[in-house]
Amino acid sequence: HGTGVSFAPGPTIALGSLVGSLGLFYLWLPFSILNPFEVDWALHHDWGTNYLGWRAFCLDEWHLPLLWTRFGLWPTGFVIAFSDSIPLLSLPLKLTRTVTGCGFQFLGPFLLSSVFLMILVGALIFRRLGWSVPDALLAALLVALAPALFHRGHHVTLTAHWLILLCVLGLLSPKGRLAFFFVLAQLAILISMYFMPIVLWFALINGTFKDGR
């Protein structure tokens, strides 16, 4: 049993999660969308809102509040959190625009990372419950196969189901849970505000029951 929330998976779990995520991604979406400079696909469905929000934010100068851009909903402007443009990535990537420019997308890599983290965090949960590494990976793979994940494919931010699994992992960790849920709440805000009520609900459970299990 650990002394806190564990984020140190063994190499077998990490490698197994990577292989599993690549396999599921291959069955789900074309690998071509992992190319940051392949943006045509990102102009369709909700992807277009996500991408254009990021592009407007990147091309604009810095303003307060930091997530605001005047290049969308002209002349009023808007905050890119409302276009689900993943502020967690948009903010630091805007800092690189003098080198990289703004003509790239990060939605494809984010989708792959969501599948990877879904399997990885799921495996850590089952390991915390005492399962063997092969059993934990297989169980996590079955969790990642849940239809809800793949039906969120056109709404990139909502594929971050690993945030929910991190909440479960937090409840199963004996110490350091208050700070963990605080950090997780900030992370949820920077990915999608839709996850905030879920994180707060788990935080309430954590604060109400001595044993989060």
mmCIF file of C-alpha atoms in Angstrom:
data_model
loop_
_atom_site.group_PDB
_atom_site.id
_atom_site.type_symbol
_atom_site.label_atom_id
_atom_site.label_comp_id
_atom_site.label_asym_id
_atom_site.label_seq_id
_atom_site.Cartn_x
_atom_site.Cartn_y
_atom_site.Cartn_z
ATOM 1 C CA HIS A 1 0.000 0.000 0.000
ATOM 2 C CA GLY A 2 1.341 3.405 -0.963
ATOM 3 C CA THR A 3 1.511 6.534 1.158
ATOM 4 C CA GLY A 4 -0.250 8.800 -1.316
ATOM 5 C CA VAL A 5 -1.711 9.115 -4.778
ATOM 6 C CA SER A 6 0.558 7.078 -7.032
ATOM 7 C CA PHE A 7 1.578 8.359 -10.451
ATOM 8 C CA ALA A 8 4.539 6.022 -10.880
ATOM 9 C CA PRO A 9 3.372 3.162 -13.066
ATOM 10 C CA GLY A 10 5.863 0.442 -13.809
ATOM 11 C CA PRO A 11 7.325 0.216 -17.325
ATOM 12 C CA THR A 12 5.129 -2.797 -18.107
ATOM 13 C CA ILE A 13 1.924 -0.891 -17.321
ATOM 14 C CA ALA A 14 3.090 2.178 -19.235
ATOM 15 C CA LEU A 15 4.119 0.150 -22.276
ATOM 16 C CA GLY A 16 0.980 -1.989 -22.160
ATOM 17 C CA SER A 17 -1.175 1.146 -21.959
ATOM 18 C CA LEU A 18 0.628 2.648 -24.953
ATOM 19 C CA VAL A 19 0.221 -0.486 -27.089
ATOM 20 C CA GLY A 20 -3.426 -0.808 -26.096
ATOM 21 C CA SER A 21 -4.157 2.831 -26.834
ATOM 22 C CA LEU A 22 -2.537 2.651 -30.276
ATOM 23 C CA GLY A 23 -4.610 -0.427 -31.091
ATOM 24 C CA LEU A 24 -7.894 1.171 -29.995
ATOM 25 C CA PHE A 25 -7.042 4.424 -31.756
ATOM 26 C CA TYR A 26 -6.340 2.533 -34.996
ATOM 27 C CA LEU A 27 -9.835 1.020 -34.823
ATOM 28 C CA TRP A 28 -11.381 4.390 -34.027
ATOM 29 C CA LEU A 29 -9.776 7.182 -36.044
ATOM 30 C CA PRO A 30 -7.124 7.544 -38.796
ATOM 31 C CA PHE A 31 -3.575 8.010 -37.605
ATOM 32 C CA SER A 32 -3.237 10.929 -40.045
ATOM 33 C CA ILE A 33 -4.988 13.233 -37.563
ATOM 34 C CA LEU A 34 -1.991 12.855 -35.255
ATOM 35 C CA ASN A 35 -0.040 15.040 -37.685
ATOM 36 C CA PRO A 36 -0.206 18.543 -36.122
ATOM 37 C CA PHE A 37 -0.118 20.165 -39.540
ATOM 38 C CA GLU A 38 -3.045 18.119 -40.886
ATOM 39 C CA VAL A 39 -5.891 20.517 -40.111
ATOM 40 C CA ASP A 40 -8.526 19.880 -42.807
ATOM 41 C CA TRP A 41 -10.310 17.213 -40.732
ATOM 42 C CA ALA A 42 -10.416 19.586 -37.752
ATOM 43 C CA LEU A 43 -12.737 21.979 -39.585
ATOM 44 C CA HIS A 44 -15.724 19.617 -39.357
ATOM 45 C CA HIS A 45 -18.270 18.916 -36.601
ATOM 46 C CA ASP A 46 -17.425 20.233 -33.113
ATOM 47 C CA TRP A 47 -13.771 19.850 -34.019
ATOM 48 C CA GLY A 48 -14.147 23.042 -36.049
ATOM 49 C CA THR A 49 -15.265 25.026 -33.015
ATOM 50 C CA ASN A 50 -12.362 23.666 -30.974
ATOM 51 C CA TYR A 51 -9.772 24.334 -33.680
ATOM 52 C CA LEU A 52 -11.011 27.775 -34.750
ATOM 53 C CA GLY A 53 -11.179 28.884 -31.124
ATOM 54 C CA TRP A 54 -7.534 27.906 -30.715
ATOM 55 C CA ARG A 55 -6.547 29.537 -34.032
ATOM 56 C CA ALA A 56 -8.252 32.829 -33.152
ATOM 57 C CA PHE A 57 -6.617 32.812 -29.718
ATOM 58 C CA CYS A 58 -3.179 32.079 -31.163
ATOM 59 C CA LEU A 59 -3.354 34.775 -33.848
ATOM 60 C CA ASP A 60 -4.557 37.465 -31.438
ATOM 61 C CA GLU A 61 -2.407 39.472 -29.036
ATOM 62 C CA TRP A 62 -2.475 38.769 -25.296
ATOM 63 C CA HIS A 63 -5.411 40.195 -23.375
ATOM 64 C CA LEU A 64 -6.932 40.018 -19.930
ATOM 65 C CA PRO A 65 -8.515 37.700 -19.062
ATOM 66 C CA LEU A 66 -5.788 35.478 -20.505
ATOM 67 C CA LEU A 67 -8.196 33.157 -22.324
ATOM 68 C CA TRP A 68 -10.028 35.971 -24.125
ATOM 69 C CA THR A 69 -9.656 36.747 -27.831
ATOM 70 C CA ARG A 70 -11.285 39.492 -29.880
ATOM 71 C CA PHE A 71 -10.910 37.481 -33.106
ATOM 72 C CA GLY A 72 -13.973 35.326 -32.405
ATOM 73 C CA LEU A 73 -17.577 36.558 -32.230
ATOM 74 C CA TRP A 74 -16.342 39.864 -33.613
ATOM 75 C CA PRO A 75 -16.480 42.571 -32.324
ATOM 76 C CA THR A 76 -17.391 41.273 -28.875
ATOM 77 C CA GLY A 77 -14.775 38.539 -28.562
ATOM 78 C CA PHE A 78 -15.050 35.459 -26.372
ATOM 79 C CA VAL A 79 -13.193 33.266 -23.895
ATOM 80 C CA ILE A 80 -11.806 30.126 -25.570
ATOM 81 C CA ALA A 81 -12.999 27.936 -22.684
ATOM 82 C CA PHE A 82 -16.456 28.335 -24.270
ATOM 83 C CA SER A 83 -15.193 26.966 -27.585
ATOM 84 C CA ASP A 84 -13.694 23.942 -25.774
ATOM 85 C CA SER A 85 -10.274 24.807 -27.144
ATOM 86 C CA ILE A 86 -8.496 23.102 -24.213
ATOM 87 C CA PRO A 87 -6.835 26.054 -22.406
ATOM 88 C CA LEU A 88 -4.398 23.592 -20.799
ATOM 89 C CA LEU A 89 -2.738 23.295 -24.224
ATOM 90 C CA SER A 90 -3.753 26.565 -25.880
ATOM 91 C CA LEU A 91 -2.067 28.775 -23.288
ATOM 92 C CA PRO A 92 1.450 27.259 -23.417
ATOM 93 C CA LEU A 93 1.305 26.647 -27.179
ATOM 94 C CA LYS A 94 0.514 30.304 -27.829
ATOM 95 C CA LEU A 95 3.879 31.082 -26.250
ATOM 96 C CA THR A 96 5.589 29.125 -29.043
ATOM 97 C CA ARG A 97 3.861 30.888 -31.950
ATOM 98 C CA THR A 98 6.914 32.928 -32.923
ATOM 99 C CA VAL A 99 8.632 29.628 -33.733
ATOM 100 C CA THR A 100 5.797 27.293 -34.732
ATOM 101 C CA GLY A 101 3.219 29.715 -36.087
ATOM 102 C CA CYS A 102 -0.491 29.067 -35.513
ATOM 103 C CA GLY A 103 -1.314 26.766 -38.431
ATOM 104 C CA PHE A 104 -1.366 23.499 -36.492
ATOM 105 C CA GLN A 105 -3.795 21.485 -34.395
ATOM 106 C CA PHE A 106 -3.419 19.478 -31.196
ATOM 107 C CA LEU A 107 -6.854 17.830 -31.214
ATOM 108 C CA GLY A 108 -5.644 14.562 -32.757
ATOM 109 C CA PRO A 109 -2.808 14.050 -30.256
ATOM 110 C CA PHE A 110 -5.215 14.936 -27.435
ATOM 111 C CA LEU A 111 -7.632 12.209 -28.578
ATOM 112 C CA LEU A 112 -4.847 9.631 -28.538
ATOM 113 C CA SER A 113 -3.649 10.820 -25.133
ATOM 114 C CA SER A 114 -7.187 10.424 -23.781
ATOM 115 C CA VAL A 115 -7.270 6.763 -24.785
ATOM 116 C CA PHE A 116 -3.771 6.210 -23.390
ATOM 117 C CA LEU A 117 -4.533 7.880 -20.061
ATOM 118 C CA MET A 118 -7.872 6.029 -19.839
ATOM 119 C CA ILE A 119 -6.033 2.699 -19.944
ATOM 120 C CA LEU A 120 -3.098 3.839 -17.818
ATOM 121 C CA VAL A 121 -5.131 5.302 -14.945
ATOM 122 C CA GLY A 122 -7.565 2.391 -15.124
ATOM 123 C CA ALA A 123 -4.678 -0.051 -14.752
ATOM 124 C CA LEU A 124 -3.347 1.918 -11.766
ATOM 125 C CA ILE A 125 -6.774 1.655 -10.119
ATOM 126 C CA PHE A 126 -6.874 -2.122 -10.514
ATOM 127 C CA ARG A 127 -3.297 -2.399 -9.308
ATOM 128 C CA ARG A 128 -4.272 -0.375 -6.238
ATOM 129 C CA LEU A 129 -7.002 -2.960 -5.648
ATOM 130 C CA GLY A 130 -4.390 -5.706 -5.680
ATOM 131 C CA TRP A 131 -4.762 -7.094 -9.207
ATOM 132 C CA SER A 132 -1.778 -8.463 -11.117
ATOM 133 C CA VAL A 133 -0.295 -6.325 -13.908
ATOM 134 C CA PRO A 134 -1.728 -8.455 -16.791
ATOM 135 C CA ASP A 135 -5.180 -8.568 -15.177
ATOM 136 C CA ALA A 136 -5.083 -4.829 -14.431
ATOM 137 C CA LEU A 137 -4.181 -4.019 -18.049
ATOM 138 C CA LEU A 138 -6.883 -6.286 -19.440
ATOM 139 C CA ALA A 139 -9.517 -4.802 -17.131
ATOM 140 C CA ALA A 140 -8.414 -1.264 -18.009
ATOM 141 C CA LEU A 141 -8.616 -2.113 -21.710
ATOM 142 C CA LEU A 142 -12.210 -3.243 -21.230
ATOM 143 C CA VAL A 143 -12.982 0.018 -19.409
ATOM 144 C CA ALA A 144 -11.482 2.004 -22.293
ATOM 145 C CA LEU A 145 -13.686 0.078 -24.737
ATOM 146 C CA ALA A 146 -16.801 1.603 -23.162
ATOM 147 C CA PRO A 147 -18.935 3.097 -25.971
ATOM 148 C CA ALA A 148 -19.256 6.409 -24.122
ATOM 149 C CA LEU A 149 -15.615 7.242 -24.854
ATOM 150 C CA PHE A 150 -15.865 6.719 -28.599
ATOM 151 C CA HIS A 151 -19.227 8.457 -28.933
ATOM 152 C CA ARG A 152 -17.471 11.577 -27.607
ATOM 153 C CA GLY A 153 -15.049 11.562 -30.520
ATOM 154 C CA HIS A 154 -16.552 14.651 -32.168
ATOM 155 C CA HIS A 155 -16.314 16.610 -28.908
ATOM 156 C CA VAL A 156 -12.618 16.354 -28.125
ATOM 157 C CA THR A 157 -12.554 17.761 -24.606
ATOM 158 C CA LEU A 158 -15.204 15.327 -23.410
ATOM 159 C CA THR A 159 -12.984 12.346 -24.225
ATOM 160 C CA ALA A 160 -10.957 13.172 -21.093
ATOM 161 C CA HIS A 161 -12.723 10.413 -19.153
ATOM 162 C CA TRP A 162 -9.414 9.722 -17.446
ATOM 163 C CA LEU A 163 -10.225 12.713 -15.219
ATOM 164 C CA ILE A 164 -13.055 10.650 -13.729
ATOM 165 C CA LEU A 165 -10.762 7.670 -13.263
ATOM 166 C CA LEU A 166 -8.234 9.925 -11.531
ATOM 167 C CA CYS A 167 -10.999 10.831 -9.077
ATOM 168 C CA VAL A 168 -11.498 7.134 -8.339
ATOM 169 C CA LEU A 169 -7.740 6.664 -7.923
ATOM 170 C CA GLY A 170 -7.711 9.586 -5.502
ATOM 171 C CA LEU A 171 -10.382 7.962 -3.341
ATOM 172 C CA LEU A 172 -8.355 4.760 -3.213
ATOM 173 C CA SER A 173 -5.203 6.538 -2.056
ATOM 174 C CA PRO A 174 -4.775 6.763 1.719
ATOM 175 C CA LYS A 175 -3.068 10.170 2.039
ATOM 176 C CA GLY A 176 -2.735 13.517 0.333
ATOM 177 C CA ARG A 177 -6.245 13.424 -1.121
ATOM 178 C CA LEU A 178 -7.335 17.008 -0.359
ATOM 179 C CA ALA A 179 -4.461 18.561 -2.296
ATOM 180 C CA PHE A 180 -4.937 15.983 -5.045
ATOM 181 C CA PHE A 181 -8.584 16.919 -5.614
ATOM 182 C CA PHE A 182 -7.703 20.623 -5.569
ATOM 183 C CA VAL A 183 -5.148 20.107 -8.345
ATOM 184 C CA LEU A 184 -7.579 17.873 -10.240
ATOM 185 C CA ALA A 185 -10.260 20.567 -10.073
ATOM 186 C CA GLN A 186 -7.878 23.095 -11.641
ATOM 187 C CA LEU A 187 -6.983 20.559 -14.323
ATOM 188 C CA ALA A 188 -10.677 19.995 -15.086
ATOM 189 C CA ILE A 189 -11.241 23.738 -15.550
ATOM 190 C CA LEU A 190 -8.363 23.932 -18.014
ATOM 191 C CA ILE A 191 -9.686 21.010 -20.070
ATOM 192 C CA SER A 192 -13.469 21.307 -19.914
ATOM 193 C CA MET A 193 -15.751 22.899 -17.343
ATOM 194 C CA TYR A 194 -18.146 19.974 -17.831
ATOM 195 C CA PHE A 195 -15.843 17.862 -15.669
ATOM 196 C CA MET A 196 -15.875 20.306 -12.746
ATOM 197 C CA PRO A 197 -19.155 19.075 -11.161
ATOM 198 C CA ILE A 198 -17.884 15.493 -11.384
ATOM 199 C CA VAL A 199 -14.581 16.329 -9.696
ATOM 200 C CA LEU A 200 -16.365 18.347 -6.995
ATOM 201 C CA TRP A 201 -18.737 15.443 -6.354
ATOM 202 C CA PHE A 202 -15.816 13.083 -5.799
ATOM 203 C CA ALA A 203 -14.140 15.715 -3.600
ATOM 204 C CA LEU A 204 -17.332 15.857 -1.517
ATOM 205 C CA ILE A 205 -17.277 12.077 -1.123
ATOM 206 C CA ASN A 206 -13.623 12.292 -0.147
ATOM 207 C CA GLY A 207 -14.361 14.923 2.482
ATOM 208 C CA THR A 208 -17.461 13.188 3.842
ATOM 209 C CA PHE A 209 -16.329 9.619 4.285
ATOM 210 C CA LYS A 210 -13.185 8.591 6.107
ATOM 211 C CA ASP A 211 -12.737 5.724 3.690
ATOM 212 C CA GLY A 212 -13.426 6.866 0.141
ATOM 213 C CA ARG A 213 -13.928 3.306 -1.001
#
